[in-house]
């Protein structure tokens, strides 16, 4: 049986080789697709004549697909008949596969792939044990291809890049050794307790009586404090060294009722920030207890930096003035702040791990001007606090200069550089291989440069070398070290850890059981959150969540807390899919949500309290479920004022189905949205139905968009459009102290007809249609994971491997965790 | 003499190098033009305000236009009418095949088509192209500035990499005028030399890898190698300039304005930095990206909504009025810039005569995100101005042609840029 199959296959390939592809194109395509005026810009005449010299597989693949699907030539064209079509499809598929396989054998699927800036930053964080290192912002943004900035062909290098790599590497090394050079001895841990009594200005603020009231010994804030009112005692603290600090704050909610202090009638939420110059870093978000007896004490560790100032933002208090209402008549919610305690800096070891990564146990000593060692450079540090913090160079004479001391500098340099190179270059490195780097450092040691300054140059060189910046992969089966790198940059966005390295050095990693165990370990490690964040950030466009801002008048309920929550929802949902191996149907529907109270409010779901994201059962009649109707997705597919069925529809086709529509023809005029409420976007798009040239594509693009019209730009369900001129006033009159000015306008119509012919009344029915297409959703998901993890697009010849992945995961309903395993086990992942 | 090889240059490291040697490294075509340069310095400043200008107030009505380009000014042009003889307005121009609404910002100076398409790669921007030719004459080959959003820039290298822009005037001032003390200069020089040593080393390593990688991979490695070379050259130049004292001016370091709502204040501050940079010949190429994508509420009386939100006025009167307040203020700030450049004399001409100032937007109509019919003005630089050059608003004239004219005016020997079809019709150099 097998030999017959093989025989018939080779017969088939002989037949395919002999088949005249050009002839088919000539008879069936060139009427429309030739020359300068070729339809849709696709000139097949040129493509065919080039076919023997260069075989543009992407294009041929498109031609193959459309002929196979019966879409081209269009049904009314006349020819070819079915047998003709089939022969063409088989022959072109064969030809495509061969062309791809040839290239993959000699060059591989992927092109020499540079680390992108996210990978670079995470690598340095892990390498130097600096979990809060920030260098990605110093590097220029990366380009992407096939939807991800991990694709080798898109990642270029320029002199700008290289200059920034030099700078970033230097900055990272400085941060690793900085604290020890700055302080010498372990800095003392101090505890600072700050409360209202610590600063007499409390009286002053309370006397003003407008925005803060005394609540026992605490300051009760009735509105979002600006800098004048914020517990000013916070500015009395600023870290003297970068490090870990333990922060504790005692706070509780209350209600101010015409002079009386009552327990809070709602949950309050606070977010802490560290502010330096114009950057505000969030440190954590917490719920606040409802009364003085049930006050909450938030305790958390945060990495703080010199010059940073602590701030907090009360997510649930308005920032509006209460006008002239006297306090005896005023009723409002408030948050009382009792005290703040900061303990730190806390160093689990000294010198810290980051220093040891570079210098091991070598001591630091004060520099002696009488020695022959050249003076170390004056450090540059932050002076001033918060907005006023500025980088200044230390003053000579006022600063103790210190340096790393080695009694055998040459031997130590060689040893440390070899150790560093072995970790950094992601494979075994011998002394011979870094001779040039050792010489670089040696020359400086000979010139009596201080030890750390000499080593700095060596470390920078390693971090700018092509072996570090690019992944080392050779065509064919990847070596175990290369496999380890690919795996760790897939699931951790960073270099392999010790355990992965060990498995690779023992040449065990490529074994299916070892590989599987490693994937499990890595997915269970907190570093896998980097994968969740990065993959969702690009696949679902979460990186672009702040590109537009919802219009304040139309969407007054939108705030930062909601924005943060919606991003967290999507990431947690994806993480849940990985954790529980949930199937591809969960992309568009689910029986649970990952939400907090803010999202529950948006989604009109009762009974959820608190700011943490947790699993909530989906109420029976809710239109939510899956990524399809998550607020973040609905936001990134809209702008700040209006939704567009075309944008959303195209997004669904592309990101969920994996079938992006063709771009619009040039010179189609843009639709000018009408915010007066005189017409709806759906009516403005009617041309799509009436004009056949538009309909060919919009037949597929518009329907998902129409179903999602039931959700506005921040993801709220709507039965009517919000408008600013025509319409009726809504029931809610005020949000967080701001008057509501939008009106409820024309009704929303969420119905449509799927290109398959099925009609739907609303998103519930539309969802049912999507759920019946599980395999399409799974295929797209698998393909995206392959692109992301291997750094290359999907070739025609890769389709068989994708099909294999789907077959292997079909019985789990195409579970996400299973797909990840299947991807790693496939040839696509294990070969270049 | 054939162009010098990199190795010869670096072997001479440690000896102060005179500029002409560096120039000898450029290909002959370039060298010829700069053997001796008696021509007056010519400058270029390119400004993009990415929220557009409302077309109905920017251009005069059709009835107010003459066939030979004379016109009765529109509402916005009336605000800068004092300088009418010093600028040309363009109507019916845009970059061929550049679409994508806001995405077209990145193609403003590159004219690279379809910036929103997947797999898009940008091409070299006008300023970077000019800098490759004349950048070497000044301490800074170019100055990229921005007002508004942190990562915004108009400048792109030939390999499609964003060139970061400076958004703090204090930093620009420091870069241009603040001289480090001797220790700081020595430190910087040492860092630059360390940098060169590192680059030399990694370049060699790349060379050794070359044989080990396949053909496709080799292209990337070559890119890396090329970048190493280019950066080495720049570090050498930087080191030379490091030792030359910076110009001394009697101006105080500016205070940065943190409030994003201060659009006009921040714009004017950057205008001032640009002018100072030109006056001291610190650079001859400046780009300024005015990026309001963060939708700040501009601090002008009568404005109470975010700038970007206002551009989506949906034809509401009240919204249009507010947007007009902002755009008028921007036009006036542009007028002030022209005035300031005009008041500086240089060899019998004015700084404005020798500086081309390009002002406009990637958006022809922000409300509909249309990239056709871009509002564009070219001021100064030594052209015959004072009119409107009108082209077909339904079949636009290619804006890259203007860029070719600008490059030629600067002495760059080229007859094309991106998708140009020639020089700007109707624009005459004087």
Coordinates of N, CA, C and O in Angstrom, one line a residue, chain A residues 103 106-107 110-112 117 140-141 143-145 152-164 166 174 277-278 374-375 377-378 387 393 425 427 433-434 436-437 440 444 453 456-457 460-461 464-467 469-470 473 544 547-553 639 641 667 670-676 724-725 832, chain B residues 103 118-121 128 142 150-151 157 159-164 168 181 183-184 187 190-191 193-195 197-199 201-202 205-206 208-209 212-218 220-221 223-224 227-228 230-231 234-235 258 293-297 304-305 308-309 312-318 365 367-370 372:
Chain A
X103 N 14.8 26.5 -0.6 CA 15.3 27.7 0.1 C 15.5 27.3 1.6 O 16.5 27.7 2.2
X106 N 18.8 25.4 2.2 CA 20.0 26.1 2.1 C 20.1 27.4 3.0 O 21.2 27.7 3.5
X107 N 19.0 28.1 3.2 CA 19.0 29.3 4.0 C 18.2 29.2 5.3 O 18.5 30.0 6.2
X110 N 14.1 31.2 8.5 CA 14.3 32.5 9.1 C 15.6 33.2 8.6 O 16.5 32.6 8.1
X111 N 15.6 34.5 8.7 CA 16.8 35.3 8.4 C 17.4 35.7 9.7 O 16.8 35.9 10.7
X112 N 18.8 35.8 9.7 CA 19.6 36.3 10.8 C 18.8 37.3 11.6 O 18.5 38.4 11.2
X117 N 14.1 45.3 21.0 CA 14.5 46.1 22.2 C 13.8 45.5 23.4 O 14.4 45.6 24.5
X140 N 15.9 52.6 19.4 CA 14.9 53.0 18.5 C 13.8 51.9 18.4 O 14.1 50.7 18.5
X141 N 12.5 52.3 18.1 CA 11.5 51.3 17.9 C 11.8 50.3 16.8 O 12.5 50.7 15.8
X143 N 10.9 47.6 13.7 CA 9.9 47.3 12.7 C 9.3 45.9 12.9 O 9.9 45.1 13.5
X144 N 8.2 45.7 12.2 CA 7.7 44.3 12.3 C 7.3 43.8 11.0 O 7.2 44.5 10.0
X145 N 7.1 42.5 10.9 CA 6.6 41.8 9.7 C 5.7 40.7 10.1 O 5.9 40.1 11.2
X152 N 13.0 38.2 11.8 CA 14.3 38.6 11.4 C 14.4 39.5 10.3 O 15.2 40.5 10.3
X153 N 13.6 39.2 9.2 CA 13.7 40.0 8.0 C 13.4 41.5 8.3 O 13.8 42.4 7.6
X154 N 12.5 41.8 9.3 CA 12.1 43.1 9.5 C 13.1 43.9 10.4 O 13.1 45.1 10.5
X155 N 14.0 43.2 11.1 CA 14.8 43.8 12.1 C 16.1 44.2 11.5 O 17.0 43.4 11.3
X156 N 16.2 45.5 11.2 CA 17.4 46.0 10.6 C 18.4 46.6 11.6 O 18.0 46.8 12.8
X157 N 19.6 46.9 11.2 CA 20.6 47.6 12.0 C 21.0 48.9 11.3 O 21.2 48.9 10.1
X158 N 21.2 49.9 12.1 CA 21.7 51.1 11.5 C 22.7 51.7 12.5 O 22.8 51.3 13.6
X159 N 23.4 52.7 12.0 CA 24.4 53.3 13.0 C 23.7 53.9 14.2 O 24.3 54.0 15.3
X160 N 22.5 54.4 14.0 CA 21.7 54.9 15.1 C 21.6 53.8 16.2 O 21.8 54.0 17.4
X161 N 21.1 52.7 15.7 CA 20.9 51.5 16.5 C 22.2 51.2 17.3 O 22.2 51.0 18.5
X162 N 23.3 51.1 16.6 CA 24.5 50.7 17.2 C 25.0 51.7 18.3 O 25.4 51.3 19.4
X163 N 24.8 53.0 18.0 CA 25.2 54.0 18.9 C 24.3 53.8 20.2 O 24.8 53.9 21.3
X164 N 23.1 53.5 20.0 CA 22.2 53.3 21.2 C 22.5 52.0 21.9 O 22.4 52.0 23.1
X166 N 25.5 50.8 22.3 CA 26.6 51.2 23.1 C 26.2 51.9 24.4 O 26.7 51.6 25.5
X174 N 26.6 50.5 34.3 CA 26.6 51.5 35.4 C 25.6 51.2 36.5 O 25.9 51.4 37.6
X277 N 10.9 63.5 37.2 CA 10.7 64.4 36.0 C 9.3 64.3 35.4 O 8.4 64.6 36.1
X278 N 9.2 63.8 34.2 CA 7.9 63.7 33.7 C 7.4 62.2 33.6 O 6.3 62.0 33.1
X374 N 44.4 55.5 37.6 CA 43.8 56.7 37.1 C 42.5 56.9 37.8 O 41.8 56.0 38.2
X375 N 42.1 58.2 38.0 CA 40.9 58.4 38.8 C 39.6 57.9 38.1 O 39.5 58.1 36.8
X377 N 35.8 58.0 36.8 CA 35.0 59.2 36.4 C 34.1 59.6 37.5 O 33.6 58.8 38.3
X378 N 33.7 60.9 37.5 CA 32.7 61.4 38.5 C 31.4 60.8 38.1 O 31.0 60.9 37.0
X387 N 9.3 66.2 40.2 CA 9.3 67.0 38.9 C 10.6 67.7 38.8 O 11.1 68.0 37.7
X393 N 26.3 66.0 37.4 CA 27.5 65.2 37.6 C 28.0 65.6 39.0 O 27.9 66.7 39.5
X425 N 26.7 35.0 25.6 CA 26.7 34.6 24.2 C 25.9 33.3 24.0 O 25.8 32.7 22.9
X427 N 26.1 30.2 24.7 CA 26.7 28.9 24.3 C 28.0 28.8 25.0 O 28.4 29.7 25.7
X433 N 38.4 32.3 22.2 CA 37.4 33.1 21.4 C 37.2 34.5 21.9 O 36.6 35.3 21.2
X434 N 37.7 34.8 23.1 CA 37.5 36.2 23.6 C 38.9 36.8 23.8 O 39.0 37.8 24.5
X436 N 40.5 38.8 21.8 CA 40.4 40.2 21.4 C 39.8 41.1 22.5 O 40.3 42.2 22.8
X437 N 38.8 40.5 23.2 CA 38.2 41.3 24.2 C 39.1 41.4 25.5 O 39.2 42.5 26.1
X440 N 41.5 44.0 24.7 CA 40.9 45.4 24.8 C 41.0 45.9 26.3 O 41.4 47.0 26.6
X444 N 43.9 48.7 28.6 CA 43.5 49.7 29.6 C 44.1 49.5 30.9 O 44.5 50.4 31.6
X453 N 36.6 50.4 35.2 CA 36.4 51.2 33.9 C 37.0 50.4 32.7 O 36.5 50.4 31.6
X456 N 34.6 47.6 32.0 CA 33.3 48.1 31.4 C 33.4 48.1 29.9 O 32.5 47.7 29.2
X457 N 34.6 48.4 29.4 CA 34.8 48.4 27.9 C 34.6 47.0 27.4 O 34.0 46.8 26.3
X460 N 30.9 46.0 27.5 CA 30.2 46.7 26.5 C 30.5 46.0 25.1 O 29.5 45.8 24.3
X461 N 31.7 45.6 24.9 CA 32.0 45.0 23.6 C 31.3 43.7 23.4 O 30.7 43.4 22.4
X464 N 27.7 44.4 22.5 CA 27.5 45.0 21.2 C 27.9 44.0 20.1 O 27.8 44.4 18.9
X465 N 28.4 42.9 20.5 CA 29.0 42.0 19.5 C 27.8 41.4 18.7 O 26.7 41.2 19.2
X466 N 28.1 41.0 17.4 CA 27.0 40.4 16.6 C 26.6 39.0 17.2 O 25.4 38.7 17.1
X467 N 27.5 38.3 17.9 CA 27.1 37.1 18.5 C 26.1 37.2 19.6 O 25.3 36.3 19.8
X469 N 24.0 40.1 19.7 CA 22.8 40.8 19.2 C 22.0 40.0 18.3 O 20.8 40.2 18.1
X470 N 22.6 39.0 17.7 CA 21.9 38.1 16.7 C 21.8 36.7 17.2 O 22.7 36.2 17.9
X473 N 21.8 30.7 14.4 CA 21.1 29.5 13.9 C 21.6 29.1 12.5 O 21.7 30.0 11.6
X544 N -1.2 49.4 21.3 CA -1.7 50.6 20.7 C -2.9 51.2 21.5 O -3.7 52.0 21.0
X547 N -3.2 55.0 21.7 CA -3.1 55.8 20.5 C -4.2 56.8 20.4 O -4.0 57.9 19.9
X548 N -5.4 56.4 20.8 CA -6.5 57.3 20.7 C -7.1 57.6 22.1 O -7.0 56.7 23.0
X549 N -7.6 58.7 22.3 CA -8.2 59.0 23.6 C -9.7 59.3 23.5 O -10.1 60.1 22.7
X550 N -10.5 58.6 24.2 CA -12.0 58.8 24.1 C -12.3 60.2 24.4 O -11.9 60.8 25.3
X551 N -13.2 60.8 23.5 CA -13.7 62.1 23.7 C -14.3 62.3 25.1 O -15.2 61.5 25.5
X552 N -13.9 63.4 25.8 CA -14.3 63.6 27.1 C -15.8 63.8 27.2 O -16.4 63.5 28.2
X553 N -16.3 64.5 26.2 CA -17.8 64.8 26.3 C -18.6 63.6 26.0 O -19.7 63.4 26.6
X639 N -11.7 54.7 17.3 CA -10.9 55.9 17.6 C -11.5 56.6 18.8 O -12.3 55.9 19.5
X641 N -13.7 58.9 19.1 CA -15.1 59.4 19.0 C -16.1 58.4 18.4 O -17.2 58.3 18.8
X667 N -7.7 56.2 -3.8 CA -8.7 57.3 -4.1 C -10.1 57.0 -3.6 O -11.0 57.7 -4.1
X670 N -12.3 59.3 2.1 CA -12.6 58.9 3.5 C -14.0 59.3 3.9 O -14.5 60.2 3.4
X671 N -14.5 58.5 4.8 CA -15.9 58.9 5.4 C -15.7 59.9 6.4 O -14.9 59.8 7.3
X672 N -16.4 61.0 6.3 CA -16.3 62.1 7.4 C -17.4 61.8 8.4 O -18.6 62.0 8.1
X673 N -17.0 61.4 9.6 CA -18.0 61.0 10.5 C -18.9 62.2 11.0 O -18.4 63.3 11.0
X674 N -20.2 61.9 11.2 CA -21.1 63.0 11.6 C -21.4 62.8 13.1 O -22.2 62.0 13.4
X675 N -20.8 63.7 13.9 CA -21.1 63.6 15.3 C -22.3 64.4 15.8 O -22.6 64.4 16.9
X676 N -23.0 65.0 14.8 CA -24.2 65.7 15.2 C -25.3 64.7 15.5 O -26.2 65.0 16.2
X724 N -23.8 64.5 20.2 CA -23.7 65.8 20.9 C -24.7 66.8 20.6 O -24.9 67.8 21.3
X725 N -25.4 66.6 19.5 CA -26.5 67.6 19.2 C -27.9 66.9 19.2 O -28.7 67.3 20.0
X832 N 16.0 25.7 11.4 CA 16.2 27.1 11.2 C 15.1 27.6 10.2 O 14.7 27.0 9.3
Chain B
X103 N -1.0 57.9 10.1 CA 0.2 57.2 9.8 C 1.1 57.9 8.8 O 2.3 57.6 8.8
X118 N 1.2 46.6 6.1 CA 2.0 45.7 6.8 C 3.4 45.6 6.2 O 3.4 45.6 4.9
X119 N 4.4 45.4 7.0 CA 5.7 45.3 6.3 C 6.3 46.5 5.7 O 7.3 46.5 5.0
X120 N 5.7 47.7 6.1 CA 6.2 48.9 5.5 C 7.6 49.2 6.0 O 7.9 49.0 7.2
X121 N 8.4 49.7 5.1 CA 9.8 50.2 5.5 C 10.0 51.6 5.0 O 9.8 51.8 3.8
X128 N 17.8 64.1 6.4 CA 18.9 63.1 6.5 C 19.7 63.0 5.2 O 20.9 62.9 5.2
X142 N 22.7 67.7 11.7 CA 21.3 68.1 11.7 C 20.8 68.2 13.1 O 21.5 67.8 14.1
X150 N 6.6 62.3 23.0 CA 8.0 61.9 23.2 C 8.7 61.3 22.0 O 9.8 61.7 21.6
X151 N 8.1 60.3 21.4 CA 8.9 59.6 20.4 C 8.7 60.2 19.0 O 9.2 59.6 18.0
X157 N 16.5 57.4 8.7 CA 17.7 57.0 8.0 C 17.4 56.3 6.7 O 16.2 55.9 6.6
X159 N 18.0 53.4 6.0 CA 17.5 52.0 6.2 C 16.2 51.9 7.0 O 15.9 50.9 7.6
X160 N 15.6 53.1 7.0 CA 14.2 53.1 7.6 C 14.2 53.1 9.1 O 13.2 52.7 9.7
X161 N 15.3 53.6 9.7 CA 15.3 53.7 11.2 C 15.0 55.1 11.6 O 15.5 56.0 11.1
X162 N 14.1 55.2 12.6 CA 13.7 56.5 13.1 C 14.9 57.2 13.8 O 15.7 56.6 14.5
X163 N 15.1 58.4 13.5 CA 16.2 59.2 14.1 C 15.5 60.0 15.2 O 14.6 60.8 15.0
X164 N 15.9 59.7 16.5 CA 15.2 60.4 17.6 C 15.3 61.9 17.6 O 16.3 62.4 17.2
X168 N 13.4 68.5 24.6 CA 13.6 69.5 25.7 C 14.6 70.6 25.2 O 15.7 70.3 24.9
X181 N 33.5 71.2 31.3 CA 34.8 71.6 31.8 C 35.9 70.6 31.3 O 35.5 69.6 30.6
X183 N 37.7 68.4 32.5 CA 37.6 66.9 32.9 C 36.4 66.3 32.2 O 36.6 65.1 31.7
X184 N 35.3 67.0 32.0 CA 34.2 66.5 31.3 C 34.5 66.2 29.8 O 34.2 65.2 29.3
X187 N 36.7 63.2 29.6 CA 35.9 62.0 29.8 C 35.1 61.6 28.6 O 35.1 60.5 28.2
X190 N 37.4 60.2 26.1 CA 37.8 58.9 26.4 C 36.6 57.9 26.1 O 36.9 56.8 25.5
X191 N 35.4 58.3 26.3 CA 34.3 57.5 26.0 C 34.2 57.3 24.5 O 33.9 56.2 24.0
X193 N 36.6 57.3 22.4 CA 37.7 56.4 22.0 C 37.4 55.0 22.4 O 37.7 54.1 21.6
X194 N 36.9 54.8 23.6 CA 36.4 53.5 24.0 C 35.4 53.0 23.0 O 35.5 51.8 22.5
X195 N 34.5 53.8 22.6 CA 33.5 53.4 21.6 C 34.1 53.0 20.3 O 33.7 51.9 19.8
X197 N 37.1 51.8 19.9 CA 37.8 50.5 20.1 C 36.8 49.4 20.0 O 37.1 48.3 19.5
X198 N 35.7 49.6 20.7 CA 34.7 48.5 20.7 C 34.2 48.3 19.3 O 34.1 47.1 18.9
X199 N 33.9 49.3 18.6 CA 33.4 49.1 17.2 C 34.4 48.4 16.4 O 34.1 47.6 15.5
X201 N 36.6 46.3 17.3 CA 36.6 44.9 17.7 C 35.4 44.2 17.1 O 35.5 43.1 16.5
X202 N 34.2 44.7 17.3 CA 33.0 44.0 16.9 C 32.9 43.9 15.4 O 32.4 43.0 14.8
X205 N 34.9 41.0 14.4 CA 34.1 39.8 14.7 C 33.1 39.5 13.7 O 32.8 38.4 13.2
X206 N 32.4 40.6 13.2 CA 31.4 40.4 12.2 C 32.1 39.9 10.9 O 31.5 39.1 10.2
X208 N 34.6 38.0 10.7 CA 34.9 36.6 10.8 C 33.7 35.7 10.7 O 33.7 34.6 10.2
X209 N 32.5 36.3 11.1 CA 31.3 35.5 11.0 C 30.8 35.4 9.6 O 30.1 34.5 9.2
X212 N 30.7 32.3 7.8 CA 29.9 31.1 8.4 C 28.4 31.2 8.1 O 27.7 30.2 8.4
X213 N 28.0 32.4 7.6 CA 26.5 32.5 7.5 C 26.1 32.4 6.0 O 26.8 32.6 5.1
X214 N 24.8 32.0 5.8 CA 24.3 31.8 4.5 C 24.1 33.2 3.8 O 24.3 34.2 4.4
X215 N 23.6 33.1 2.6 CA 23.5 34.3 1.8 C 22.5 35.3 2.3 O 22.8 36.5 2.4
X216 N 21.4 34.9 2.6 CA 20.4 35.8 3.2 C 20.8 36.4 4.5 O 20.7 37.6 4.7
X217 N 21.4 35.6 5.3 CA 21.9 36.1 6.6 C 23.0 37.1 6.4 O 23.1 38.0 7.2
X218 N 23.8 36.8 5.4 CA 24.9 37.7 5.1 C 24.5 39.2 4.9 O 25.2 40.1 5.3
X220 N 22.1 40.7 6.4 CA 21.9 41.4 7.7 C 23.2 41.7 8.4 O 23.4 42.7 9.0
X221 N 24.1 40.7 8.3 CA 25.4 40.9 8.9 C 26.1 42.1 8.2 O 26.8 42.9 8.9
X223 N 24.7 44.6 6.9 CA 24.1 45.8 7.5 C 24.7 46.2 8.8 O 25.0 47.4 9.0
X224 N 24.9 45.2 9.6 CA 25.6 45.4 10.9 C 27.0 46.0 10.7 O 27.4 47.0 11.3
X227 N 26.9 49.5 9.5 CA 26.6 50.4 10.6 C 27.8 50.7 11.5 O 27.9 51.8 12.0
X228 N 28.5 49.6 11.7 CA 29.7 49.8 12.6 C 30.7 50.8 11.9 O 31.1 51.8 12.6
X230 N 29.9 53.2 9.7 CA 29.3 54.5 9.8 C 29.5 55.2 11.2 O 29.8 56.3 11.3
X231 N 29.2 54.4 12.2 CA 29.3 54.9 13.5 C 30.7 55.3 13.9 O 31.0 56.3 14.5
X234 N 31.4 58.6 12.5 CA 30.8 59.6 13.3 C 31.5 59.9 14.6 O 31.5 61.0 15.1
X235 N 32.0 58.9 15.2 CA 32.6 59.0 16.5 C 33.9 59.8 16.3 O 34.3 60.6 17.2
X258 N 6.9 72.1 30.9 CA 6.4 70.7 31.1 C 4.9 70.6 30.6 O 4.5 69.5 30.2
X293 N -0.8 64.3 19.0 CA -1.5 63.0 19.1 C -2.0 62.7 20.5 O -2.9 61.9 20.7
X294 N -1.3 63.3 21.5 CA -1.7 63.0 22.9 C -2.9 63.7 23.3 O -3.4 63.7 24.4
X295 N -3.5 64.5 22.3 CA -4.7 65.2 22.5 C -4.8 66.1 23.7 O -5.7 66.1 24.5
X296 N -3.8 67.0 23.9 CA -3.8 67.9 25.1 C -4.8 69.0 24.9 O -5.1 69.3 23.7
X297 N -5.3 69.5 26.0 CA -6.1 70.7 25.9 C -5.2 71.9 25.8 O -4.5 72.2 26.7
X304 N -11.6 74.4 25.2 CA -11.8 73.6 26.4 C -11.9 72.1 26.1 O -12.4 71.3 26.8
X305 N -11.4 71.7 24.9 CA -11.3 70.3 24.6 C -10.0 69.9 24.0 O -9.2 70.8 23.6
X308 N -6.7 67.0 19.4 CA -7.1 66.0 18.5 C -8.6 65.8 18.4 O -9.2 65.7 17.3
X309 N -9.2 65.8 19.5 CA -10.7 65.7 19.5 C -11.4 66.8 18.7 O -12.3 66.5 18.0
X312 N -11.7 66.4 15.0 CA -12.9 65.6 14.5 C -14.2 66.3 14.9 O -15.0 65.8 15.6
X313 N -14.2 67.5 14.2 CA -15.4 68.4 14.6 C -16.7 67.9 14.1 O -17.7 68.3 14.6
X314 N -16.7 67.0 13.1 CA -18.0 66.5 12.6 C -18.9 67.6 12.2 O -20.1 67.6 12.2
X315 N -18.2 68.7 11.8 CA -18.9 69.9 11.3 C -19.7 70.7 12.4 O -20.6 71.5 12.1
X316 N -19.4 70.4 13.6 CA -20.1 71.2 14.7 C -19.5 72.6 14.8 O -18.3 72.7 14.9
X317 N -20.3 73.6 14.7 CA -19.8 75.0 14.7 C -18.9 75.3 15.9 O -17.9 75.9 15.8
X318 N -19.4 74.9 17.1 CA -18.7 75.3 18.3 C -17.3 74.7 18.3 O -16.3 75.3 18.7
X365 N -7.0 67.0 5.4 CA -8.3 67.2 6.1 C -8.3 66.3 7.3 O -8.4 65.1 7.2
X367 N -10.4 66.0 9.8 CA -11.7 65.5 10.1 C -12.0 64.1 9.4 O -12.5 63.2 10.0
X368 N -11.5 64.0 8.2 CA -11.7 62.8 7.4 C -10.4 62.0 7.3 O -10.4 61.0 6.5
X369 N -9.3 62.5 7.9 CA -8.0 61.8 7.8 C -7.5 61.7 6.4 O -6.8 60.8 6.0
X370 N -7.9 62.7 5.6 CA -7.4 62.7 4.2 C -6.0 63.2 4.0 O -5.6 64.3 4.6
X372 N -4.6 63.9 1.1 CA -4.5 64.7 -0.2 C -4.6 66.1 0.1 O -5.1 66.5 1.2

